[in-house]
Amino acid sequence: MSPDPFGPGMSLCLTCGLCCDGTLFRKVPLEPKEGERLGARVRLSEEDGSLCQPCRALSARRCGVYDDRPSVCRRFRCLALEQLEKGQLTEDEAHELVGEALARRRALAEVMGFDDEVHALTLARAQVAAGLLEGAALTALERLSRTLFFLNLTTTPG
Ligand code: SF4
Ligand code: SF4
């Protein structure tokens, strides 16, 4: 969501977008006034005022409100990005990890029979919660979930 525009993570995030498009998160908590400031550029939850994902400000894996993005977005680092910035992962390794997540999400959507990968993932999660997902779709969701679990692990408060 938030790398330095001149840092090593920017090219990684521009190939990814998983923390903005509804794959890793469903909502982004906002500080007071942030929702008001962002207005119709984002979609807010009527329930709790948080920013709903997939984020309306995301376009072609770019944040359309980058200079004005919420504080949580500024702070967030997935583990791949954090390790890349600390030199604990090479750029190739970080891109490989993100690429694996994207490929596994695509594979799930194909098994589920949808073009919209985030919609397929949302549906698969709902079905697994209801005990309805099985076979190849369940296997594909489990494979994706393992990669996302690693990406989502973060030592930076978000
Ligand atoms: S999940 Fe990580 S690599 Fe992907 S856009 Fe978010 S911070 Fe960047
Ligand atoms: S405001 Fe920008 S950084 Fe935050 S979730 Fe939306 S697209 Fe991502």
Tab-separated table of N, CA and C and ligand atoms in Angstrom:
chain	number	residue	atom	x	y	z
A	1	MET	N	0.800	-1.208	0.000
A	1	MET	CA	0.000	0.000	0.000
A	1	MET	C	0.844	1.273	0.000
A	2	SER	N	2.110	1.199	0.465
A	2	SER	CA	2.678	2.482	0.840
A	2	SER	C	4.172	2.706	0.634
A	3	PRO	N	4.846	2.010	-0.232
A	3	PRO	CA	6.297	2.177	-0.278
A	3	PRO	C	6.715	3.565	-0.725
A	4	ASP	N	7.942	3.930	-0.337
A	4	ASP	CA	8.581	5.145	-0.822
A	4	ASP	C	8.577	5.109	-2.354
A	5	PRO	N	8.090	6.156	-3.002
A	5	PRO	CA	7.985	6.122	-4.463
A	5	PRO	C	9.329	5.947	-5.158
A	6	PHE	N	10.431	6.184	-4.428
A	6	PHE	CA	11.741	6.006	-5.049
A	6	PHE	C	12.471	4.801	-4.454
A	7	GLY	N	11.787	4.058	-3.582
A	7	GLY	CA	12.421	2.934	-2.905
A	7	GLY	C	12.308	1.651	-3.702
A	8	PRO	N	12.977	0.594	-3.212
A	8	PRO	CA	12.999	-0.667	-3.945
A	8	PRO	C	11.653	-1.376	-3.995
A	9	GLY	N	10.735	-0.988	-3.065
A	9	GLY	CA	9.457	-1.678	-3.030
A	9	GLY	C	8.456	-1.200	-4.067
A	10	MET	N	8.706	-0.027	-4.649
A	10	MET	CA	7.678	0.528	-5.527
A	10	MET	C	7.398	-0.376	-6.723
A	11	SER	N	8.451	-0.865	-7.367
A	11	SER	CA	8.196	-1.702	-8.545
A	11	SER	C	7.505	-2.997	-8.123
A	12	LEU	N	7.822	-3.480	-6.910
A	12	LEU	CA	7.144	-4.678	-6.416
A	12	LEU	C	5.650	-4.411	-6.256
A	13	CYS	N	5.301	-3.328	-5.575
A	13	CYS	CA	3.891	-3.031	-5.310
A	13	CYS	C	3.120	-2.759	-6.602
A	14	LEU	N	3.794	-2.204	-7.592
A	14	LEU	CA	3.098	-1.922	-8.852
A	14	LEU	C	2.796	-3.183	-9.650
A	15	THR	N	3.394	-4.297	-9.259
A	15	THR	CA	3.033	-5.565	-9.901
A	15	THR	C	2.031	-6.342	-9.056
A	16	CYS	N	1.649	-5.788	-7.909
A	16	CYS	CA	0.921	-6.579	-6.910
A	16	CYS	C	-0.484	-6.032	-6.627
A	17	GLY	N	-0.584	-5.128	-5.677
A	17	GLY	CA	-1.887	-4.557	-5.332
A	17	GLY	C	-2.743	-5.443	-4.434
A	18	LEU	N	-2.165	-6.544	-3.932
A	18	LEU	CA	-2.968	-7.487	-3.153
A	18	LEU	C	-3.476	-6.916	-1.828
A	19	CYS	N	-2.779	-5.893	-1.305
A	19	CYS	CA	-3.231	-5.315	-0.037
A	19	CYS	C	-4.255	-4.203	-0.257
A	20	CYS	N	-4.595	-3.923	-1.509
A	20	CYS	CA	-5.578	-2.869	-1.818
A	20	CYS	C	-6.808	-3.408	-2.552
A	21	ASP	N	-6.669	-4.575	-3.168
A	21	ASP	CA	-7.732	-5.031	-4.088
A	21	ASP	C	-8.709	-6.021	-3.463
A	22	GLY	N	-8.612	-6.209	-2.124
A	22	GLY	CA	-9.560	-7.100	-1.465
A	22	GLY	C	-9.044	-8.520	-1.278
A	23	THR	N	-7.812	-8.767	-1.712
A	23	THR	CA	-7.265	-10.118	-1.555
A	23	THR	C	-6.770	-10.355	-0.134
A	24	LEU	N	-5.999	-9.394	0.405
A	24	LEU	CA	-5.482	-9.558	1.767
A	24	LEU	C	-6.443	-9.020	2.817
A	25	PHE	N	-7.134	-7.944	2.487
A	25	PHE	CA	-7.996	-7.284	3.469
A	25	PHE	C	-9.369	-6.968	2.880
A	26	ARG	N	-10.348	-6.840	3.767
A	26	ARG	CA	-11.679	-6.413	3.343
A	26	ARG	C	-11.911	-4.940	3.676
A	27	LYS	N	-11.232	-4.460	4.715
A	27	LYS	CA	-11.458	-3.084	5.169
A	27	LYS	C	-10.146	-2.460	5.635
A	28	VAL	N	-10.077	-1.132	5.559
A	28	VAL	CA	-8.934	-0.387	6.079
A	28	VAL	C	-9.462	0.587	7.130
A	29	PRO	N	-9.047	0.448	8.392
A	29	PRO	CA	-9.519	1.403	9.406
A	29	PRO	C	-8.946	2.797	9.135
A	30	LEU	N	-9.754	3.821	9.368
A	30	LEU	CA	-9.328	5.199	9.094
A	30	LEU	C	-9.218	6.003	10.376
A	31	GLU	N	-8.341	6.992	10.343
A	31	GLU	CA	-8.246	7.967	11.436
A	31	GLU	C	-9.407	8.957	11.285
A	32	PRO	N	-9.764	9.655	12.391
A	32	PRO	CA	-10.818	10.664	12.284
A	32	PRO	C	-10.510	11.646	11.151
A	33	LYS	N	-11.527	12.021	10.414
A	33	LYS	CA	-11.435	13.002	9.316
A	33	LYS	C	-10.887	12.430	8.005
A	34	GLU	N	-10.249	11.244	8.051
A	34	GLU	CA	-9.676	10.745	6.793
A	34	GLU	C	-10.757	10.386	5.780
A	35	GLY	N	-11.854	9.797	6.282
A	35	GLY	CA	-12.934	9.443	5.370
A	35	GLY	C	-13.533	10.674	4.715
A	36	GLU	N	-13.711	11.711	5.533
A	36	GLU	CA	-14.266	12.975	5.033
A	36	GLU	C	-13.335	13.566	3.970
A	37	ARG	N	-12.042	13.526	4.255
A	37	ARG	CA	-11.057	14.099	3.341
A	37	ARG	C	-11.030	13.356	2.003
A	38	LEU	N	-11.142	12.034	2.083
A	38	LEU	CA	-11.052	11.230	0.849
A	38	LEU	C	-12.357	11.270	0.058
A	39	GLY	N	-13.473	11.463	0.753
A	39	GLY	CA	-14.761	11.617	0.088
A	39	GLY	C	-15.083	10.481	-0.864
A	40	ALA	N	-15.615	10.843	-2.019
A	40	ALA	CA	-16.084	9.836	-2.978
A	40	ALA	C	-14.952	9.146	-3.720
A	41	ARG	N	-13.722	9.536	-3.422
A	41	ARG	CA	-12.593	8.862	-4.079
A	41	ARG	C	-12.423	7.437	-3.566
A	42	VAL	N	-13.020	7.166	-2.391
A	42	VAL	CA	-13.002	5.810	-1.842
A	42	VAL	C	-14.435	5.432	-1.451
A	43	ARG	N	-14.617	4.177	-1.108
A	43	ARG	CA	-15.942	3.707	-0.672
A	43	ARG	C	-15.840	3.410	0.814
A	44	LEU	N	-16.747	4.004	1.595
A	44	LEU	CA	-16.689	3.837	3.042
A	44	LEU	C	-17.782	2.897	3.527
A	45	SER	N	-17.462	2.144	4.559
A	45	SER	CA	-18.441	1.251	5.167
A	45	SER	C	-19.482	2.062	5.935
A	46	GLU	N	-20.749	1.799	5.670
A	46	GLU	CA	-21.810	2.482	6.426
A	46	GLU	C	-21.808	2.006	7.867
A	47	GLU	N	-21.293	0.818	8.064
A	47	GLU	CA	-21.301	0.193	9.390
A	47	GLU	C	-20.319	0.877	10.344
A	48	ASP	N	-19.065	1.032	9.908
A	48	ASP	CA	-18.057	1.552	10.838
A	48	ASP	C	-17.178	2.662	10.251
A	49	GLY	N	-17.480	3.116	9.039
A	49	GLY	CA	-16.728	4.233	8.464
A	49	GLY	C	-15.374	3.869	7.911
A	50	SER	N	-15.027	2.575	7.938
A	50	SER	CA	-13.722	2.181	7.397
A	50	SER	C	-13.762	2.183	5.871
A	51	LEU	N	-12.581	2.146	5.278
A	51	LEU	CA	-12.490	2.129	3.817
A	51	LEU	C	-12.699	0.695	3.333
A	52	CYS	N	-13.616	0.516	2.402
A	52	CYS	CA	-13.919	-0.837	1.914
A	52	CYS	C	-13.000	-1.212	0.754
A	53	GLN	N	-12.588	-2.439	0.763
A	53	GLN	CA	-11.849	-2.996	-0.377
A	53	GLN	C	-12.740	-3.971	-1.125
A	54	PRO	N	-12.501	-4.181	-2.441
A	54	PRO	CA	-11.470	-3.571	-3.268
A	54	PRO	C	-11.563	-2.053	-3.237
A	55	CYS	N	-10.415	-1.397	-3.085
A	55	CYS	CA	-10.414	0.053	-2.914
A	55	CYS	C	-10.744	0.744	-4.237
A	56	ARG	N	-11.682	1.665	-4.169
A	56	ARG	CA	-12.098	2.406	-5.354
A	56	ARG	C	-10.953	3.263	-5.922
A	57	ALA	N	-10.007	3.616	-5.057
A	57	ALA	CA	-8.903	4.475	-5.508
A	57	ALA	C	-7.841	3.700	-6.279
A	58	LEU	N	-7.942	2.387	-6.281
A	58	LEU	CA	-6.920	1.568	-6.948
A	58	LEU	C	-7.238	1.461	-8.434
A	59	SER	N	-6.233	1.775	-9.253
A	59	SER	CA	-6.407	1.671	-10.695
A	59	SER	C	-5.125	1.116	-11.294
A	60	ALA	N	-5.254	-0.012	-11.993
A	60	ALA	CA	-4.089	-0.671	-12.588
A	60	ALA	C	-2.962	-0.830	-11.560
A	61	ARG	N	-3.338	-1.245	-10.373
A	61	ARG	CA	-2.413	-1.522	-9.268
A	61	ARG	C	-1.692	-0.278	-8.752
A	62	ARG	N	-2.225	0.887	-9.070
A	62	ARG	CA	-1.699	2.139	-8.534
A	62	ARG	C	-2.731	2.769	-7.624
A	63	CYS	N	-2.250	3.399	-6.551
A	63	CYS	CA	-3.146	4.134	-5.660
A	63	CYS	C	-3.437	5.501	-6.274
A	64	GLY	N	-4.691	5.773	-6.530
A	64	GLY	CA	-5.080	7.035	-7.143
A	64	GLY	C	-5.112	8.200	-6.175
A	65	VAL	N	-4.910	7.919	-4.877
A	65	VAL	CA	-4.885	9.010	-3.883
A	65	VAL	C	-3.568	8.948	-3.106
A	66	TYR	N	-2.520	8.557	-3.793
A	66	TYR	CA	-1.254	8.230	-3.131
A	66	TYR	C	-0.775	9.315	-2.164
A	67	ASP	N	-0.772	10.563	-2.598
A	67	ASP	CA	-0.261	11.633	-1.724
A	67	ASP	C	-1.192	11.914	-0.550
A	68	ASP	N	-2.403	11.424	-0.643
A	68	ASP	CA	-3.424	11.709	0.354
A	68	ASP	C	-3.918	10.427	1.017
A	69	ARG	N	-3.201	9.360	0.863
A	69	ARG	CA	-3.695	8.056	1.306
A	69	ARG	C	-3.767	7.983	2.835
A	70	PRO	N	-4.629	7.113	3.356
A	70	PRO	CA	-4.804	7.002	4.812
A	70	PRO	C	-3.515	6.589	5.521
A	71	SER	N	-3.453	6.909	6.801
A	71	SER	CA	-2.231	6.632	7.563
A	71	SER	C	-1.939	5.138	7.645
A	72	VAL	N	-2.972	4.314	7.726
A	72	VAL	CA	-2.737	2.863	7.766
A	72	VAL	C	-2.073	2.407	6.470
A	73	CYS	N	-2.511	2.971	5.360
A	73	CYS	CA	-1.903	2.623	4.071
A	73	CYS	C	-0.442	3.063	4.030
A	74	ARG	N	-0.161	4.210	4.606
A	74	ARG	CA	1.234	4.689	4.627
A	74	ARG	C	2.117	3.772	5.435
A	75	ARG	N	1.578	3.245	6.532
A	75	ARG	CA	2.404	2.440	7.438
A	75	ARG	C	2.552	0.995	6.981
A	76	PHE	N	1.573	0.477	6.243
A	76	PHE	CA	1.535	-0.955	6.001
A	76	PHE	C	2.721	-1.441	5.170
A	77	ARG	N	3.286	-2.518	5.618
A	77	ARG	CA	4.297	-3.265	4.870
A	77	ARG	C	3.943	-4.736	4.974
A	78	CYS	N	3.738	-5.424	3.849
A	78	CYS	CA	3.655	-6.881	3.958
A	78	CYS	C	5.066	-7.394	4.204
A	79	LEU	N	5.173	-8.638	4.586
A	79	LEU	CA	6.490	-9.168	4.945
A	79	LEU	C	7.436	-9.164	3.744
A	80	ALA	N	6.908	-9.447	2.560
A	80	ALA	CA	7.774	-9.471	1.370
A	80	ALA	C	8.387	-8.091	1.143
A	81	LEU	N	7.567	-7.056	1.253
A	81	LEU	CA	8.072	-5.698	1.050
A	81	LEU	C	9.054	-5.322	2.151
A	82	GLU	N	8.693	-5.670	3.378
A	82	GLU	CA	9.578	-5.324	4.491
A	82	GLU	C	10.937	-5.995	4.334
A	83	GLN	N	10.922	-7.274	3.978
A	83	GLN	CA	12.191	-7.991	3.837
A	83	GLN	C	12.982	-7.476	2.634
A	84	LEU	N	12.283	-7.080	1.590
A	84	LEU	CA	12.977	-6.500	0.435
A	84	LEU	C	13.670	-5.201	0.852
A	85	GLU	N	12.962	-4.362	1.582
A	85	GLU	CA	13.540	-3.080	1.982
A	85	GLU	C	14.706	-3.246	2.948
A	86	LYS	N	14.682	-4.336	3.716
A	86	LYS	CA	15.790	-4.582	4.656
A	86	LYS	C	16.931	-5.375	4.017
A	87	GLY	N	16.769	-5.752	2.774
A	87	GLY	CA	17.807	-6.529	2.106
A	87	GLY	C	17.791	-8.004	2.476
A	88	GLN	N	16.693	-8.444	3.096
A	88	GLN	CA	16.595	-9.858	3.493
A	88	GLN	C	16.027	-10.721	2.367
A	89	LEU	N	15.433	-10.087	1.385
A	89	LEU	CA	14.982	-10.762	0.158
A	89	LEU	C	15.557	-9.982	-1.009
A	90	THR	N	15.950	-10.658	-2.061
A	90	THR	CA	16.352	-9.948	-3.272
A	90	THR	C	15.088	-9.504	-4.013
A	91	GLU	N	15.253	-8.600	-4.967
A	91	GLU	CA	14.093	-8.171	-5.755
A	91	GLU	C	13.479	-9.360	-6.478
A	92	ASP	N	14.322	-10.237	-7.014
A	92	ASP	CA	13.803	-11.417	-7.718
A	92	ASP	C	12.979	-12.298	-6.781
A	93	GLU	N	13.485	-12.492	-5.569
A	93	GLU	CA	12.762	-13.345	-4.617
A	93	GLU	C	11.420	-12.727	-4.233
A	94	ALA	N	11.419	-11.415	-4.011
A	94	ALA	CA	10.169	-10.747	-3.635
A	94	ALA	C	9.162	-10.796	-4.788
A	95	HIS	N	9.651	-10.560	-5.994
A	95	HIS	CA	8.744	-10.618	-7.160
A	95	HIS	C	8.225	-12.038	-7.366
A	96	GLU	N	9.074	-13.005	-7.081
A	96	GLU	CA	8.642	-14.401	-7.237
A	96	GLU	C	7.507	-14.726	-6.270
A	97	LEU	N	7.620	-14.221	-5.058
A	97	LEU	CA	6.598	-14.486	-4.046
A	97	LEU	C	5.264	-13.845	-4.436
A	98	VAL	N	5.324	-12.589	-4.855
A	98	VAL	CA	4.097	-11.906	-5.287
A	98	VAL	C	3.535	-12.593	-6.530
A	99	GLY	N	4.414	-12.960	-7.453
A	99	GLY	CA	3.967	-13.635	-8.673
A	99	GLY	C	3.269	-14.955	-8.364
A	100	GLU	N	3.780	-15.645	-7.348
A	100	GLU	CA	3.162	-16.912	-6.952
A	100	GLU	C	1.757	-16.672	-6.410
A	101	ALA	N	1.607	-15.634	-5.600
A	101	ALA	CA	0.272	-15.322	-5.062
A	101	ALA	C	-0.694	-14.980	-6.196
A	102	LEU	N	-0.236	-14.164	-7.139
A	102	LEU	CA	-1.118	-13.779	-8.252
A	102	LEU	C	-1.487	-15.001	-9.102
A	103	ALA	N	-0.510	-15.880	-9.328
A	103	ALA	CA	-0.775	-17.074	-10.136
A	103	ALA	C	-1.763	-17.998	-9.425
A	104	ARG	N	-1.620	-18.101	-8.111
A	104	ARG	CA	-2.519	-18.982	-7.355
A	104	ARG	C	-3.935	-18.403	-7.287
A	105	ARG	N	-4.020	-17.070	-7.245
A	105	ARG	CA	-5.353	-16.451	-7.268
A	105	ARG	C	-6.002	-16.678	-8.630
A	106	ARG	N	-5.210	-16.558	-9.678
A	106	ARG	CA	-5.737	-16.798	-11.038
A	106	ARG	C	-6.190	-18.254	-11.174
A	107	ALA	N	-5.389	-19.169	-10.627
A	107	ALA	CA	-5.745	-20.589	-10.706
A	107	ALA	C	-7.060	-20.866	-9.987
A	108	LEU	N	-7.254	-20.234	-8.841
A	108	LEU	CA	-8.508	-20.408	-8.102
A	108	LEU	C	-9.689	-19.909	-8.932
A	109	ALA	N	-9.519	-18.718	-9.526
A	109	ALA	CA	-10.612	-18.150	-10.335
A	109	ALA	C	-10.948	-19.076	-11.508
A	110	GLU	N	-9.930	-19.655	-12.103
A	110	GLU	CA	-10.179	-20.566	-13.230
A	110	GLU	C	-10.971	-21.792	-12.775
A	111	VAL	N	-10.570	-22.345	-11.648
A	111	VAL	CA	-11.294	-23.515	-11.119
A	111	VAL	C	-12.736	-23.158	-10.776
A	112	MET	N	-12.910	-21.930	-10.247
A	112	MET	CA	-14.254	-21.497	-9.850
A	112	MET	C	-15.092	-21.055	-11.050
A	113	GLY	N	-14.429	-20.806	-12.185
A	113	GLY	CA	-15.151	-20.424	-13.399
A	113	GLY	C	-15.499	-18.948	-13.487
A	114	PHE	N	-14.648	-18.076	-12.865
A	114	PHE	CA	-14.881	-16.626	-12.910
A	114	PHE	C	-13.686	-15.911	-13.521
A	115	ASP	N	-13.964	-14.812	-14.232
A	115	ASP	CA	-12.882	-13.951	-14.706
A	115	ASP	C	-12.392	-13.037	-13.590
A	116	ASP	N	-13.331	-12.591	-12.751
A	116	ASP	CA	-12.996	-11.663	-11.666
A	116	ASP	C	-12.369	-12.461	-10.519
A	117	GLU	N	-11.051	-12.308	-10.374
A	117	GLU	CA	-10.327	-13.150	-9.418
A	117	GLU	C	-10.673	-12.818	-7.968
A	118	VAL	N	-10.880	-11.534	-7.670
A	118	VAL	CA	-11.199	-11.174	-6.286
A	118	VAL	C	-12.607	-11.665	-5.932
A	119	HIS	N	-13.512	-11.572	-6.898
A	119	HIS	CA	-14.860	-12.090	-6.658
A	119	HIS	C	-14.804	-13.603	-6.410
A	120	ALA	N	-14.012	-14.300	-7.207
A	120	ALA	CA	-13.886	-15.753	-7.033
A	120	ALA	C	-13.333	-16.082	-5.646
A	121	LEU	N	-12.344	-15.295	-5.211
A	121	LEU	CA	-11.751	-15.532	-3.896
A	121	LEU	C	-12.766	-15.272	-2.785
A	122	THR	N	-13.508	-14.183	-2.910
A	122	THR	CA	-14.532	-13.856	-1.903
A	122	THR	C	-15.562	-14.975	-1.804
A	123	LEU	N	-15.989	-15.446	-2.972
A	123	LEU	CA	-16.978	-16.524	-2.996
A	123	LEU	C	-16.412	-17.814	-2.400
A	124	ALA	N	-15.182	-18.117	-2.739
A	124	ALA	CA	-14.551	-19.338	-2.216
A	124	ALA	C	-14.445	-19.275	-0.694
A	125	ARG	N	-14.098	-18.082	-0.178
A	125	ARG	CA	-13.995	-17.938	1.287
A	125	ARG	C	-15.355	-18.127	1.948
A	126	ALA	N	-16.381	-17.582	1.324
A	126	ALA	CA	-17.727	-17.744	1.880
A	126	ALA	C	-18.141	-19.212	1.837
A	127	GLN	N	-17.808	-19.873	0.744
A	127	GLN	CA	-18.200	-21.281	0.613
A	127	GLN	C	-17.450	-22.167	1.598
A	128	VAL	N	-16.174	-21.866	1.810
A	128	VAL	CA	-15.419	-22.699	2.746
A	128	VAL	C	-15.934	-22.483	4.170
A	129	ALA	N	-16.343	-21.249	4.478
A	129	ALA	CA	-16.893	-20.974	5.815
A	129	ALA	C	-18.196	-21.734	6.026
A	130	ALA	N	-18.927	-21.944	4.933
A	130	ALA	CA	-20.205	-22.667	5.016
A	130	ALA	C	-20.016	-24.168	4.810
A	131	GLY	N	-18.766	-24.594	4.656
A	131	GLY	CA	-18.497	-26.025	4.470
A	131	GLY	C	-18.901	-26.543	3.107
A	132	LEU	N	-18.960	-25.637	2.121
A	132	LEU	CA	-19.464	-26.024	0.802
A	132	LEU	C	-18.374	-26.173	-0.253
A	133	LEU	N	-17.149	-25.768	0.064
A	133	LEU	CA	-16.096	-25.811	-0.952
A	133	LEU	C	-15.375	-27.150	-0.870
A	134	GLU	N	-15.154	-27.748	-2.029
A	134	GLU	CA	-14.489	-29.057	-2.018
A	134	GLU	C	-13.692	-29.247	-3.308
A	135	GLY	N	-12.971	-30.345	-3.375
A	135	GLY	CA	-12.272	-30.730	-4.592
A	135	GLY	C	-11.191	-29.748	-5.008
A	136	ALA	N	-11.107	-29.512	-6.333
A	136	ALA	CA	-10.031	-28.687	-6.888
A	136	ALA	C	-10.104	-27.249	-6.389
A	137	ALA	N	-11.313	-26.740	-6.176
A	137	ALA	CA	-11.452	-25.364	-5.702
A	137	ALA	C	-10.907	-25.226	-4.280
A	138	LEU	N	-11.184	-26.203	-3.439
A	138	LEU	CA	-10.678	-26.161	-2.069
A	138	LEU	C	-9.154	-26.242	-2.070
A	139	THR	N	-8.615	-27.112	-2.886
A	139	THR	CA	-7.151	-27.237	-2.980
A	139	THR	C	-6.540	-25.925	-3.459
A	140	ALA	N	-7.160	-25.307	-4.462
A	140	ALA	CA	-6.639	-24.043	-4.995
A	140	ALA	C	-6.701	-22.944	-3.935
A	141	LEU	N	-7.774	-22.900	-3.163
A	141	LEU	CA	-7.889	-21.889	-2.103
A	141	LEU	C	-6.826	-22.122	-1.031
A	142	GLU	N	-6.586	-23.360	-0.674
A	142	GLU	CA	-5.582	-23.655	0.360
A	142	GLU	C	-4.185	-23.253	-0.118
A	143	ARG	N	-3.915	-23.505	-1.390
A	143	ARG	CA	-2.596	-23.136	-1.937
A	143	ARG	C	-2.426	-21.615	-1.918
A	144	LEU	N	-3.460	-20.899	-2.326
A	144	LEU	CA	-3.399	-19.435	-2.311
A	144	LEU	C	-3.271	-18.929	-0.877
A	145	SER	N	-4.029	-19.500	0.019
A	145	SER	CA	-4.041	-19.017	1.409
A	145	SER	C	-2.666	-19.150	2.052
A	146	ARG	N	-1.932	-20.200	1.711
A	146	ARG	CA	-0.594	-20.378	2.286
A	146	ARG	C	0.328	-19.236	1.846
A	147	THR	N	0.253	-18.858	0.581
A	147	THR	CA	1.097	-17.761	0.086
A	147	THR	C	0.655	-16.435	0.695
A	148	LEU	N	-0.656	-16.228	0.789
A	148	LEU	CA	-1.155	-14.972	1.357
A	148	LEU	C	-0.810	-14.855	2.833
A	149	PHE	N	-0.798	-15.969	3.507
A	149	PHE	CA	-0.456	-15.963	4.936
A	149	PHE	C	0.950	-15.396	5.102
A	150	PHE	N	1.855	-15.817	4.253
A	150	PHE	CA	3.213	-15.303	4.348
A	150	PHE	C	3.249	-13.808	4.015
A	151	LEU	N	2.570	-13.419	2.953
A	151	LEU	CA	2.579	-12.008	2.553
A	151	LEU	C	2.010	-11.102	3.634
A	152	ASN	N	1.001	-11.592	4.310
A	152	ASN	CA	0.262	-10.766	5.259
A	152	ASN	C	0.979	-10.635	6.606
A	153	LEU	N	1.936	-11.532	6.865
A	153	LEU	CA	2.666	-11.438	8.114
A	153	LEU	C	3.481	-10.166	8.110
A	154	THR	N	3.271	-9.320	9.093
A	154	THR	CA	3.990	-8.059	9.085
A	154	THR	C	4.399	-7.708	10.502
A	155	THR	N	5.568	-7.132	10.627
A	155	THR	CA	6.009	-6.670	11.947
A	155	THR	C	5.759	-5.184	12.101
A	156	THR	N	5.206	-4.557	11.040
A	156	THR	CA	4.912	-3.129	11.085
A	156	THR	C	3.446	-2.929	11.404
A	157	PRO	N	3.097	-2.137	12.425
A	157	PRO	CA	1.674	-1.955	12.728
A	157	PRO	C	0.923	-1.437	11.518
A	158	GLY	N	-0.239	-1.979	11.279
A	158	GLY	CA	-0.991	-1.536	10.101
A	158	GLY	C	-2.435	-1.306	10.436
B	1	SF4	S1	0.926	-6.867	-0.602
B	1	SF4	FE1	3.025	-6.131	-0.239
B	1	SF4	S2	4.029	-6.125	-2.245
B	1	SF4	FE2	1.808	-6.227	-2.591
B	1	SF4	S3	1.182	-4.067	-2.888
B	1	SF4	FE3	0.908	-4.595	-0.696
B	1	SF4	S4	2.808	-3.961	0.330
B	1	SF4	FE4	3.221	-4.040	-1.887
B	2	SF4	S1	-6.175	4.367	-0.456
B	2	SF4	FE1	-4.537	3.732	-1.887
B	2	SF4	S2	-3.058	2.625	-0.598
B	2	SF4	FE2	-5.003	2.737	0.554
B	2	SF4	S3	-6.154	0.830	0.066
B	2	SF4	FE3	-6.791	2.419	-1.406
B	2	SF4	S4	-5.455	2.141	-3.203
B	2	SF4	FE4	-4.504	1.087	-1.461
